[in-house]
Short mmCIF file of C-alpha atoms in Angstrom, two decimals:
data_model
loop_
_atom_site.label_atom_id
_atom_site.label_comp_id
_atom_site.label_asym_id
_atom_site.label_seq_id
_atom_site.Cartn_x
_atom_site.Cartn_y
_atom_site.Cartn_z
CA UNK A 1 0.00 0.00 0.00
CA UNK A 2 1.83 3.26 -1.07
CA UNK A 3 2.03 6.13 1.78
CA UNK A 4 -0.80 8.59 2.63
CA UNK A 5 0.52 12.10 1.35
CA UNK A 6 -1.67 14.90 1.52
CA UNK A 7 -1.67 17.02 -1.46
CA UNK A 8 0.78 19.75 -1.43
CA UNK A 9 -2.11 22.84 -2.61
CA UNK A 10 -3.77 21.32 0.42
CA UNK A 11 -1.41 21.56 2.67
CA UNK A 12 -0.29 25.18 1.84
CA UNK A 13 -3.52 25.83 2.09
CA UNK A 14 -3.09 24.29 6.05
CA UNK A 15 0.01 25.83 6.85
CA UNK A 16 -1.33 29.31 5.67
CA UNK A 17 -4.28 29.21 7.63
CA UNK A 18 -2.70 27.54 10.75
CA UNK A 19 -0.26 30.43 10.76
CA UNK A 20 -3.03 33.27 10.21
CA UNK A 21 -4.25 31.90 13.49
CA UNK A 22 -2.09 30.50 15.85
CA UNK A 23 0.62 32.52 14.80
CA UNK A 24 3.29 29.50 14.35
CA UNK A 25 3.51 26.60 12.07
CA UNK A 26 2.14 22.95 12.69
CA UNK A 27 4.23 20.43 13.58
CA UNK A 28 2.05 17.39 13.06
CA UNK A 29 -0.78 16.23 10.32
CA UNK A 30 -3.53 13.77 10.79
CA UNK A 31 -6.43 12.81 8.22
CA UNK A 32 -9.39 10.79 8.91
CA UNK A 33 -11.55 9.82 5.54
CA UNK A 34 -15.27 9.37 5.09
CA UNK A 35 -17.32 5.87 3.91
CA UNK A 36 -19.87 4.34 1.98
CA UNK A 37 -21.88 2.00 2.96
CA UNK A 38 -21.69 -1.02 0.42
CA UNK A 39 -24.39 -3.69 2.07
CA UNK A 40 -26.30 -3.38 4.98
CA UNK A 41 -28.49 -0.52 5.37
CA UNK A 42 -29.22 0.49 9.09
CA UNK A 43 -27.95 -3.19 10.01
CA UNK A 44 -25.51 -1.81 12.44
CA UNK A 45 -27.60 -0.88 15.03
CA UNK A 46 -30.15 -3.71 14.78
CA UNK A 47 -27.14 -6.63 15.38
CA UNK A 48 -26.80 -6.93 11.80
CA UNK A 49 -24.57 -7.42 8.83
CA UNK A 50 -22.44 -4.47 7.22
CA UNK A 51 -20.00 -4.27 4.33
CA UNK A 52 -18.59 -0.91 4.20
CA UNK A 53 -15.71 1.25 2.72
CA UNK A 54 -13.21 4.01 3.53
CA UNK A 55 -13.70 6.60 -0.09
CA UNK A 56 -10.77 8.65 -0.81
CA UNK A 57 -11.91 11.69 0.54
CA UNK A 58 -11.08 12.91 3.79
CA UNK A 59 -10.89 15.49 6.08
CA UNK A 60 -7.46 16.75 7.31
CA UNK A 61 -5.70 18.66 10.79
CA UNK A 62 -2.70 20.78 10.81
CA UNK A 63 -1.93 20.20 14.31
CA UNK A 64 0.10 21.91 16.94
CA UNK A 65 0.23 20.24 20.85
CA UNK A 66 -0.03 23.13 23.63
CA UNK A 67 0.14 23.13 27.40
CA UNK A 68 -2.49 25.42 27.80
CA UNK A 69 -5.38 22.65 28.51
CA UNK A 70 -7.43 23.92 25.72
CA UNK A 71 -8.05 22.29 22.14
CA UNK A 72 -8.72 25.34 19.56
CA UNK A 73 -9.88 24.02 16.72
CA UNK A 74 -10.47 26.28 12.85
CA UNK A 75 -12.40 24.22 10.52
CA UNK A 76 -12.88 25.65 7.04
CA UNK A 77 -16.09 27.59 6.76
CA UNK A 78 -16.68 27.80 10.62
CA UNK A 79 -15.49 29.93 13.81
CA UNK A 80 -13.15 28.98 16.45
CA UNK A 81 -14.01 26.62 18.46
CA UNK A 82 -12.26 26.44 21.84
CA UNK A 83 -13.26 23.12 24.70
CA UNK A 84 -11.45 23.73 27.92
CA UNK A 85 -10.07 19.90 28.62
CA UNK A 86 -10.60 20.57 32.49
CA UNK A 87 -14.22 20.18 32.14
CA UNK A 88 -14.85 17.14 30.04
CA UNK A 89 -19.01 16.34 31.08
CA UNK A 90 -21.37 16.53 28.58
CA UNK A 91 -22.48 20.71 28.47
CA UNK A 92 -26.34 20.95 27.27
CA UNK A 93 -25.70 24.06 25.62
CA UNK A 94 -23.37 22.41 23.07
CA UNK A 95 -25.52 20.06 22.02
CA UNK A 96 -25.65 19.76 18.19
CA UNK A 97 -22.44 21.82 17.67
CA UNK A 98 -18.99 21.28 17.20
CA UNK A 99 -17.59 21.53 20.89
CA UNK A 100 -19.72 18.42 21.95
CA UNK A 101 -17.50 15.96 19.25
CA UNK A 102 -14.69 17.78 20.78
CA UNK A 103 -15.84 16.84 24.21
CA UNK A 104 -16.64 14.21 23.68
CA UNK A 105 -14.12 12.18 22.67
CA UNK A 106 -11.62 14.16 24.87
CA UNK A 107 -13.71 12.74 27.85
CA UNK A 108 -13.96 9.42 25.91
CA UNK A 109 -9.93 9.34 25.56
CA UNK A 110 -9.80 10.57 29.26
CA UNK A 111 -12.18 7.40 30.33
CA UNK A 112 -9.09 4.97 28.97
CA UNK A 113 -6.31 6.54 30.63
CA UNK A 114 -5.28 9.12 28.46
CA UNK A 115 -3.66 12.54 30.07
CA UNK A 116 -5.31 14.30 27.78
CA UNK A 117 -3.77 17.76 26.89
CA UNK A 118 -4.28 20.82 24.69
CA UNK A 119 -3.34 21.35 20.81
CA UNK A 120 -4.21 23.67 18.36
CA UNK A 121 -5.67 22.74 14.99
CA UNK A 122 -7.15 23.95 11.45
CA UNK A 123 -8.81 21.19 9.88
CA UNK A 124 -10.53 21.72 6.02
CA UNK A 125 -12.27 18.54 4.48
CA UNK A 126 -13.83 17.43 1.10
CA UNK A 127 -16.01 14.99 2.65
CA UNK A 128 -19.32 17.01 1.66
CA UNK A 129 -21.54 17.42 4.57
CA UNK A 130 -25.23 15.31 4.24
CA UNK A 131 -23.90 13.28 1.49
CA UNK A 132 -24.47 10.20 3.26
CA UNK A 133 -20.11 9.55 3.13
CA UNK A 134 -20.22 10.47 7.01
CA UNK A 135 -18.23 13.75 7.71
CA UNK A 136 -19.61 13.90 11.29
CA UNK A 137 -17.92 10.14 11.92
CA UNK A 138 -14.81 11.57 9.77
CA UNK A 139 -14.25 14.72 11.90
CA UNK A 140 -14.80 12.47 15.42
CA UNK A 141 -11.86 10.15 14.12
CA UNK A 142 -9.83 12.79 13.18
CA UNK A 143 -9.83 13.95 16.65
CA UNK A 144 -9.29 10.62 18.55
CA UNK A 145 -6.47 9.90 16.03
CA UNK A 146 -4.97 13.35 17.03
CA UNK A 147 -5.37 12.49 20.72
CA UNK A 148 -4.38 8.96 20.33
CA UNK A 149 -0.71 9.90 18.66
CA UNK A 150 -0.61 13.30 20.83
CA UNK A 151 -1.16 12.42 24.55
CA UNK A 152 -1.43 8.28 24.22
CA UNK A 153 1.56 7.07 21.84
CA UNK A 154 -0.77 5.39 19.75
CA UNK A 155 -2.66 2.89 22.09
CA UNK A 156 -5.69 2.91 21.28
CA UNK A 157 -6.85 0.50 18.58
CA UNK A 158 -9.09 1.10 15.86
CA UNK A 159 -12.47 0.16 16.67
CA UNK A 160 -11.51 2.30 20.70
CA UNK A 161 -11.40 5.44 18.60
CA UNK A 162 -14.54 4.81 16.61
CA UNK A 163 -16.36 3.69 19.74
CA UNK A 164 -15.29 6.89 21.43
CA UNK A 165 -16.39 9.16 18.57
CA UNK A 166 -20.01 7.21 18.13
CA UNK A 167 -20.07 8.01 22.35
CA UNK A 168 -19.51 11.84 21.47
CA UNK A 169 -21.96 11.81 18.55
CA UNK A 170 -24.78 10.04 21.56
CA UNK A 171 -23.78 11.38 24.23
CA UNK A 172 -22.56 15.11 23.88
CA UNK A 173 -23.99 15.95 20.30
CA UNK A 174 -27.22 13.77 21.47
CA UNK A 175 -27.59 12.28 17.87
CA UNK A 176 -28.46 8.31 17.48
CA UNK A 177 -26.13 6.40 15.85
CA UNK A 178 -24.62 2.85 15.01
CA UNK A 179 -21.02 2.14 15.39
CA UNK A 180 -20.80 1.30 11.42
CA UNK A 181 -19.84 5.19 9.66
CA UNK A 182 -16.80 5.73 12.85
CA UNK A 183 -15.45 2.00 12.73
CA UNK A 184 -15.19 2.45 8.83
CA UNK A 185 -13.40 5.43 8.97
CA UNK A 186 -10.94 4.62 11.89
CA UNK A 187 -10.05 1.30 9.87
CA UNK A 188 -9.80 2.99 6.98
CA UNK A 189 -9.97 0.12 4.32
CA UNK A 190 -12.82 -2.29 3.32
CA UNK A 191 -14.52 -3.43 6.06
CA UNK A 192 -17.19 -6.63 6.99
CA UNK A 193 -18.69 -5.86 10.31
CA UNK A 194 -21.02 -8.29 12.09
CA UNK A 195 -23.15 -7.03 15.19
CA UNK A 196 -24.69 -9.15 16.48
CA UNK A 197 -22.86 -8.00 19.68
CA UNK A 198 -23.59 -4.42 19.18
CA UNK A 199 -21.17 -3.45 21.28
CA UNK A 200 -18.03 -5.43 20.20
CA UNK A 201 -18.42 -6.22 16.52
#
């Protein structure tokens, strides 16, 4: 399998708006892609059967680590967003915005062990939002995998991360989901799921 390398009009694009900012450069990149659903329509949250695939678009974090306790986060087309990680319960107000995901898997990282601490990001993706490829799932991976490699050296598996974003997307953004759209993306290949164990496909 060749390397993932971002595209370089892409990254300048990154590095540009990182600086504008946070005034400094990133030292770290992370991308998380979206899916499509191949078989199995709805089947992951009624203990069925799911064939699914990670689609070669993605959405992508120029990433700085901080000591301030905070994760500031720029997406493309949207304001600051700033979660204080000293205060990692769910906070009604953010339901249905961008701070709960962030929350949410912070406190979801937190819950395995993780010391989690602050970093700075600007994040752009071409997953198209309500496309039915899953940006929501893509952006909650993105930010375990940033917290995983950051503050954890990489311990989580695969299917922790994707059960820690589908607990943000419940929990803190208080939308229903299956496990299906965030263990697609955190594999990040083809993927056969069976759940009849809902919880531990």
């Amino acid at each position: 399998m060749e390397p993932y390398v971002i595209a370089p009009a892409r990254r300048a694009f990154l590095t540009d708006k990182f600086l504008t900012c946070f005034d400094a450069a990133p030292t770290h990149w992370f991308s998380a892609p979206g899916r499509t659903e191949i078989g199995g329509n709805h089947t992951d949250h009624q203990q069925g059967r799911v064939l699914a695939a990670a689609v070669n678009l993605d959405t992508i974090a120029a990433v700085r680590p901080t000591k301030t306790g905070l994760i500031r986060v720029m997406s493309q087309g949207y304001p600051m967003c700033v979660v204080d990680t000293k205060e990692l319960r769910p906070v009604e107000a953010e339901r249905g915005r961008t701070a709960a995901f962030i929350r949410g898997v912070a406190a979801g990282f937190a819950g395995l062990g993780c010391e989690i601490g602050g970093f700075d990001a600007c994040v752009a993706s071409d997953v198209p939002p309500g496309a039915g490829l899953s940006s929501s799932a893509a952006f909650e991976v993105l930010l375990g995998t940033i917290l995983n490699y950051l503050y954890f050296d990489g311990k989580a598996f695969p299917l922790e991360t994707a059960k820690i974003g589908k607990m943000a997307e419940n929990v803190y953004f208080g939308k229903p989901c299956g496990l299906m759209d965030q263990a697609t993306s955190a594999m990040g290949n083809l993927v056969a799921m069976d759940f009849a164990d809902l919880e531990n496909p």
